[in-house]
mmCIF file of N, CA and C in Angstrom:
data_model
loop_
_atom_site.group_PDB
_atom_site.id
_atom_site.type_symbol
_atom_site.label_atom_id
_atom_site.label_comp_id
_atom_site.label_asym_id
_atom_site.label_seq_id
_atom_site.Cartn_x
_atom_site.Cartn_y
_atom_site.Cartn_z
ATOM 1 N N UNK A 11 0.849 -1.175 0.000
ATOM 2 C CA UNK A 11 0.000 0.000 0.000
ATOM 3 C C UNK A 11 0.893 1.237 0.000
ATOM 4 N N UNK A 12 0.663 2.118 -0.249
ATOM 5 C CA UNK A 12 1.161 3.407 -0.587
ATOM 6 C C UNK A 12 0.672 4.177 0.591
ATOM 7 N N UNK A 13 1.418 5.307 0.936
ATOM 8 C CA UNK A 13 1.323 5.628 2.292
ATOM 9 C C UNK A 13 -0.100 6.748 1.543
ATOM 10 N N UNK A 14 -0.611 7.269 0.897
ATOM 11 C CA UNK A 14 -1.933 7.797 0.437
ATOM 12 C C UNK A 14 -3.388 6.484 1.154
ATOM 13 N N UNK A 15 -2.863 5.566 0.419
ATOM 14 C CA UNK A 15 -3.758 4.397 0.640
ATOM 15 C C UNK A 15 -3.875 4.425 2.117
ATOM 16 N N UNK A 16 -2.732 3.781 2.890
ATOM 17 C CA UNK A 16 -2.902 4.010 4.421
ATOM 18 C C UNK A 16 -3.301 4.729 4.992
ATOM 19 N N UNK A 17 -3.410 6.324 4.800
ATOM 20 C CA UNK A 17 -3.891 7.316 5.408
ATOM 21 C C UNK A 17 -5.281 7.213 5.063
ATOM 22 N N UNK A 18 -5.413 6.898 4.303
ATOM 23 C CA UNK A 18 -7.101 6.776 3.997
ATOM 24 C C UNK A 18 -7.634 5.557 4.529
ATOM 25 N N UNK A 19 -7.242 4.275 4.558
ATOM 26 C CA UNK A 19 -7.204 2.778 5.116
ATOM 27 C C UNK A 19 -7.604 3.088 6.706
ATOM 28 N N UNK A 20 -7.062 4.051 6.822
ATOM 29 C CA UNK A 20 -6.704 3.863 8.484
ATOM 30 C C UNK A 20 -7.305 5.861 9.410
ATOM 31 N N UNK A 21 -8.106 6.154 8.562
ATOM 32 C CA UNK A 21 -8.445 7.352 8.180
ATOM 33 C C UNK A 21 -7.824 8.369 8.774
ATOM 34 N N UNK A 22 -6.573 8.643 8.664
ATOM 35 C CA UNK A 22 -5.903 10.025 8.842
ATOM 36 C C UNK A 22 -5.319 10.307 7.864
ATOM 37 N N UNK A 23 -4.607 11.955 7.873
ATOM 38 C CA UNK A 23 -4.033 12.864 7.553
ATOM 39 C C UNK A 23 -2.191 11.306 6.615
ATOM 40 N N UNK A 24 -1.829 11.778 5.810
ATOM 41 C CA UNK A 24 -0.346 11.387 5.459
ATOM 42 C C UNK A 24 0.634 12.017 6.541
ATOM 43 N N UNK A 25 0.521 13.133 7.161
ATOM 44 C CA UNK A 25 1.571 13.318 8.153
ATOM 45 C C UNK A 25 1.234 12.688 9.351
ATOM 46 N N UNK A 26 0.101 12.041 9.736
ATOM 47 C CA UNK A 26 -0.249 11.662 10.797
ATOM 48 C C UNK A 26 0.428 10.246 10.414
ATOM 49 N N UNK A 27 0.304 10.046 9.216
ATOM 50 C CA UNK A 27 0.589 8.137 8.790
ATOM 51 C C UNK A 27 2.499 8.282 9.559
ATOM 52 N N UNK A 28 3.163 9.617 8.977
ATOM 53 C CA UNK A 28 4.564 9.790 9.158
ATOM 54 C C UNK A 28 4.962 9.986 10.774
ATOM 55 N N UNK A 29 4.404 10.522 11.361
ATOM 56 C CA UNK A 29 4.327 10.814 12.394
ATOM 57 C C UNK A 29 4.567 9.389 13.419
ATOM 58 N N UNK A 30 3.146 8.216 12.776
ATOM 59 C CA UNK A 30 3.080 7.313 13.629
ATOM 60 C C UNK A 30 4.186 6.367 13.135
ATOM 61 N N UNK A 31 4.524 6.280 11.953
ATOM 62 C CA UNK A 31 5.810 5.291 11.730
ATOM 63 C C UNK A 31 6.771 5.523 12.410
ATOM 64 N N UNK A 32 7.193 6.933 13.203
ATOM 65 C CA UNK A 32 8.356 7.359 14.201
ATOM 66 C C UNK A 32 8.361 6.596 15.496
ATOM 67 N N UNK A 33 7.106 6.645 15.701
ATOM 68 C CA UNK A 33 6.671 5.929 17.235
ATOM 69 C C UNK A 33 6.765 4.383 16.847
ATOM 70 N N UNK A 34 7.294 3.563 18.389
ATOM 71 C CA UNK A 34 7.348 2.641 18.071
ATOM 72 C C UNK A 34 6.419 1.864 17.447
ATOM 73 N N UNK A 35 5.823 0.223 17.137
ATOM 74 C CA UNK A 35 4.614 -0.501 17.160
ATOM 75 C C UNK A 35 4.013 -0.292 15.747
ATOM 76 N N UNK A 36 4.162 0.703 15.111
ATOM 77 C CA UNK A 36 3.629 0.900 14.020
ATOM 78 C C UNK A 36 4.352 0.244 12.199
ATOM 79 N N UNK A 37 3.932 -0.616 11.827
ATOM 80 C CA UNK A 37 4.625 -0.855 10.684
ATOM 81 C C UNK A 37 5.499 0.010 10.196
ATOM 82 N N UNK A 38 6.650 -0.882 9.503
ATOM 83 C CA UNK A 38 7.530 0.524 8.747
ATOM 84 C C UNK A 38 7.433 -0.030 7.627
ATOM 85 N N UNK A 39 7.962 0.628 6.919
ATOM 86 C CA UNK A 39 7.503 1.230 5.171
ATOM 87 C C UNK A 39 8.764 0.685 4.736
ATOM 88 N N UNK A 40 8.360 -0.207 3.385
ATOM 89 C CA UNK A 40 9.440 -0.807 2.733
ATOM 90 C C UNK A 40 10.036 0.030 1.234
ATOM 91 N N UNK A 41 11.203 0.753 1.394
ATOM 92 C CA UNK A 41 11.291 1.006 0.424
ATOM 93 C C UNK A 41 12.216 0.184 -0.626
ATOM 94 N N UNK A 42 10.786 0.161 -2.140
ATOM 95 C CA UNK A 42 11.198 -0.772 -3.167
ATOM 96 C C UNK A 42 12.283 -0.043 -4.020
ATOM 97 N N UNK A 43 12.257 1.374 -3.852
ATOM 98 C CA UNK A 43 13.487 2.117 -5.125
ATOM 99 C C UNK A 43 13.779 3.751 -4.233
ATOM 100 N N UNK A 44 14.756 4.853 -4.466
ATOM 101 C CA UNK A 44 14.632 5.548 -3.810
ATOM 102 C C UNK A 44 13.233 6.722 -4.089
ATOM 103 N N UNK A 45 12.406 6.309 -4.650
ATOM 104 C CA UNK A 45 11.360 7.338 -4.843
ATOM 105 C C UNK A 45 9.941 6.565 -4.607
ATOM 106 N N UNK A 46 9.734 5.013 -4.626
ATOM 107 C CA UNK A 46 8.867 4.443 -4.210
ATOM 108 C C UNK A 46 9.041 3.356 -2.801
ATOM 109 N N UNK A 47 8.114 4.055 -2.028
ATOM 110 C CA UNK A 47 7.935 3.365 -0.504
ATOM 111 C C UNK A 47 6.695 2.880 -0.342
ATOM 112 N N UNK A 48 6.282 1.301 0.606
ATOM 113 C CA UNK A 48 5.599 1.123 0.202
ATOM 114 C C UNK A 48 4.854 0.207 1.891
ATOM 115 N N UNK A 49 3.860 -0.240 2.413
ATOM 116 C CA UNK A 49 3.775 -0.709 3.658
ATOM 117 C C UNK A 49 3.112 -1.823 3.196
ATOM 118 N N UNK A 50 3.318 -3.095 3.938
ATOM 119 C CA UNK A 50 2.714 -4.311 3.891
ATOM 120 C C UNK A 50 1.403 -4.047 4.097
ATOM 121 N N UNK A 51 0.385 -4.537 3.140
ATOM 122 C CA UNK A 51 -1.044 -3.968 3.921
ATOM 123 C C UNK A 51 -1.133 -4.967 4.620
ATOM 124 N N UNK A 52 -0.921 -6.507 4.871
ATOM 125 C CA UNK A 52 -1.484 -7.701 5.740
ATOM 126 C C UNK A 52 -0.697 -7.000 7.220
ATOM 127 N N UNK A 53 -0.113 -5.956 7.500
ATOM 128 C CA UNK A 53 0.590 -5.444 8.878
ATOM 129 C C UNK A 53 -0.259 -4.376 8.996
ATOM 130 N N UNK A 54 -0.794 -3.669 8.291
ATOM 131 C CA UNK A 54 -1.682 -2.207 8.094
ATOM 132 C C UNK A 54 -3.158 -2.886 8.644
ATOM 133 N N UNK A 55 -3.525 -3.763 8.203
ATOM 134 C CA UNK A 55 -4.532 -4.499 8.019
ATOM 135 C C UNK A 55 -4.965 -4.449 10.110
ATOM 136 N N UNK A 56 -3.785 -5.221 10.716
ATOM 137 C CA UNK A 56 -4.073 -5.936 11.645
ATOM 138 C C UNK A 56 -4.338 -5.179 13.079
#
């Protein structure tokens, strides 16, 4: 999922999505190239 998708998935703001990846517990974001990042949704999901 694309961190757009997540923020909407999970209904907040994209800086709120950034915010919570800082804090521990929260999935981190896999980046596939340096301009595309991307989050497991089956971890987003749960």
């Amino acid at each position: 999922m694309r961190i757009r998708q997540v923020a909407q998935f999970l209904a907040m703001t994209e800086s709120t999505v950034h915010r919570r990846v800082k804090e521990t517990g929260f999935p981190r974001p896999v980046h596939l190239s340096s301009r595309l990042v991307v989050f497991d949704a089956a971890e987003i999901r749960q």
